Tab-separated table of C-alpha atoms in Angstrom:
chain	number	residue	atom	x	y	z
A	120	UNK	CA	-8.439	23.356	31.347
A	121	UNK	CA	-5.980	22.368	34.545
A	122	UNK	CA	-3.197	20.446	35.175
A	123	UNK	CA	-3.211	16.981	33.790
A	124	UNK	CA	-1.315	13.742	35.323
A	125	UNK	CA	-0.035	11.263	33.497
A	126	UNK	CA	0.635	7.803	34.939
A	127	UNK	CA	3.518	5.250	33.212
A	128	UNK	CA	3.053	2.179	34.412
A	129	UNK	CA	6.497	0.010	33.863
A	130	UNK	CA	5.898	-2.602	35.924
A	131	UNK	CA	6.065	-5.050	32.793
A	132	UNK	CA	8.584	-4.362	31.749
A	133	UNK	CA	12.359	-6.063	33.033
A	134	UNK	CA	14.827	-3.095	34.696
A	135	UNK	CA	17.055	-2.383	32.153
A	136	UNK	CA	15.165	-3.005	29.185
A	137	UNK	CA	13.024	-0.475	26.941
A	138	UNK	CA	9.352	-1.172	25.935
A	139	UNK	CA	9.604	-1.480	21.855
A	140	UNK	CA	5.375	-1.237	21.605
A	141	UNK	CA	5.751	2.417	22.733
A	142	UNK	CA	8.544	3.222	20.283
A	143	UNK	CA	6.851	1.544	16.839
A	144	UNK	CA	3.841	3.281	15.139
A	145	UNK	CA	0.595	1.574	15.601
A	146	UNK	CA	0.244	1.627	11.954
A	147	UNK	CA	0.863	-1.285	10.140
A	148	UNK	CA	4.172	-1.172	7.503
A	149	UNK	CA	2.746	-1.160	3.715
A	150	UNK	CA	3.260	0.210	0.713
A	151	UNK	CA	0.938	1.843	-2.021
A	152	UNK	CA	1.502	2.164	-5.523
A	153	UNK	CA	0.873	5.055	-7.922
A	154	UNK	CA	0.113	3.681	-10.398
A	155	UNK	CA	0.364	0.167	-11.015
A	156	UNK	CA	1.690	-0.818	-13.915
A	157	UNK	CA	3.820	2.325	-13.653
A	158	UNK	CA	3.373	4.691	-16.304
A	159	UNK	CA	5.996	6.284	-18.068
A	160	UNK	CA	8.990	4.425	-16.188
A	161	UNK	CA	7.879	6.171	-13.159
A	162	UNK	CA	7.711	4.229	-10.256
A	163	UNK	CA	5.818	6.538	-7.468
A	164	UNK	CA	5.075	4.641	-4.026
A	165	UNK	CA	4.295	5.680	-0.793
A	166	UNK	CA	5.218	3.708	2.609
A	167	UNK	CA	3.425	3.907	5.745
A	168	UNK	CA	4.249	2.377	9.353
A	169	UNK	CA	7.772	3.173	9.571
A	170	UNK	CA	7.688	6.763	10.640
A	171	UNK	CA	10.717	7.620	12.361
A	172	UNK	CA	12.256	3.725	12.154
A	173	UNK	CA	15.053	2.704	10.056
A	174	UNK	CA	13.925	1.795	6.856
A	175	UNK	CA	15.385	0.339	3.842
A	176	UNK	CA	13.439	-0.241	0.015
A	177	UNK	CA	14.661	-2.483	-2.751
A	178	UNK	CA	13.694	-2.930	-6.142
A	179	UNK	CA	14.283	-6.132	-7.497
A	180	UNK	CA	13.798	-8.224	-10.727
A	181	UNK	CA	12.080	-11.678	-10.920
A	182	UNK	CA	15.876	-12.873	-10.991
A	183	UNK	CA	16.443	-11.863	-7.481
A	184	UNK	CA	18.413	-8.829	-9.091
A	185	UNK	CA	18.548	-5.238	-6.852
A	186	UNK	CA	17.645	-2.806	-9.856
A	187	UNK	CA	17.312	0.252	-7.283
A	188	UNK	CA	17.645	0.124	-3.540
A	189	UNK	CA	17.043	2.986	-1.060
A	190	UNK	CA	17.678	3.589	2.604
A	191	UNK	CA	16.375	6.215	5.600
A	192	UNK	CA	18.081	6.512	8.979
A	193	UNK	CA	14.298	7.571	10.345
A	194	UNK	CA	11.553	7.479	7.523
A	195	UNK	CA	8.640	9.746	7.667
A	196	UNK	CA	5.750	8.983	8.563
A	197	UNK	CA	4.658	8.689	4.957
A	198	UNK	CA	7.977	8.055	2.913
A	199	UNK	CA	7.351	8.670	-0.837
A	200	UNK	CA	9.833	7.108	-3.122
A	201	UNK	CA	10.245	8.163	-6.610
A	202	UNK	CA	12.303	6.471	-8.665
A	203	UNK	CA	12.742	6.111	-12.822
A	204	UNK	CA	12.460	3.267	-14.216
A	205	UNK	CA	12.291	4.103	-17.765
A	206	UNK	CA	15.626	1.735	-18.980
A	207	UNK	CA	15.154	-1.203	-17.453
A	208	UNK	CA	12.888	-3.851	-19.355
A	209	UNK	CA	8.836	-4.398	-19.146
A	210	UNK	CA	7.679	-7.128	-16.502
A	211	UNK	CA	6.699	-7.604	-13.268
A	212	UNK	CA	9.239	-6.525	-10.317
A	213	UNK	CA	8.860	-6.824	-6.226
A	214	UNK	CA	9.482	-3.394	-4.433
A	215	UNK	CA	10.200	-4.957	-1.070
A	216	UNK	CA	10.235	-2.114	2.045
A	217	UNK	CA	12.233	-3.457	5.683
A	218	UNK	CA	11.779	-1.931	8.944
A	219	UNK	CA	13.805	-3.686	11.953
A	220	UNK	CA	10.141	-5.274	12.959
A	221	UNK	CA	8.833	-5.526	9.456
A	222	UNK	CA	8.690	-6.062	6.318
A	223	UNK	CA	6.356	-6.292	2.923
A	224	UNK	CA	6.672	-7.006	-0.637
A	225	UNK	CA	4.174	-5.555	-3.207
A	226	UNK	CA	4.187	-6.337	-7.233
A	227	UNK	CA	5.694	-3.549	-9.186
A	228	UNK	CA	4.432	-4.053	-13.205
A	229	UNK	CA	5.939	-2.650	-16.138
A	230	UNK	CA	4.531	-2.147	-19.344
């Protein structure tokens, strides 16, 4: 109960310039599969660690191939992707998520 105060200390940082650690989630950018291998061409994943960030997701064959690519002016703070997969061919793939701070490549299997 009461007022509270809140103190912002910007003596760190140069006049001018914004402080990026304030503006980036604390949480980490990754990506989790659902399932992996996908099952019935359906490639479910989930990213984390880019809420409100630009963020951009690509597919891409072990030919260095885009098969599917993806891209949010501000992702959510867990951005589920959904994408088919049932006509390209069985193998392994890289699903590869980019924030302007980060990025992270998992292994993508298809049966």
């Amino acid at each position: 109960d009461g007022p509270l105060k809140v103190t912002v200390d910007y003596s760190c940082i140069a006049q001018g310039q914004r402080r990026a650690a304030a503006e980036v989630a604390e949480v980490p950018l990754s990506v989790v599969l659902t399932p992996n291998p996908v099952v019935d061409g359906q490639l479910r994943a989930v990213v984390r660690g880019a809420s409100g960030q630009a963020l951009s997701v690509e597919l891409v064959d072990l030919k260095g191939q885009v098969v599917r690519s993806q891209k949010w002016q501000a992702a959510d703070a867990e951005q589920v992707i959904e994408w088919n997969m049932g006509n390209g061919p069985s193998g392994l793939y890289l699903l590869r998520a980019q924030t302007p701070g980060e990025s992270t490549t998992v292994k993508v299997i298809k049966q």
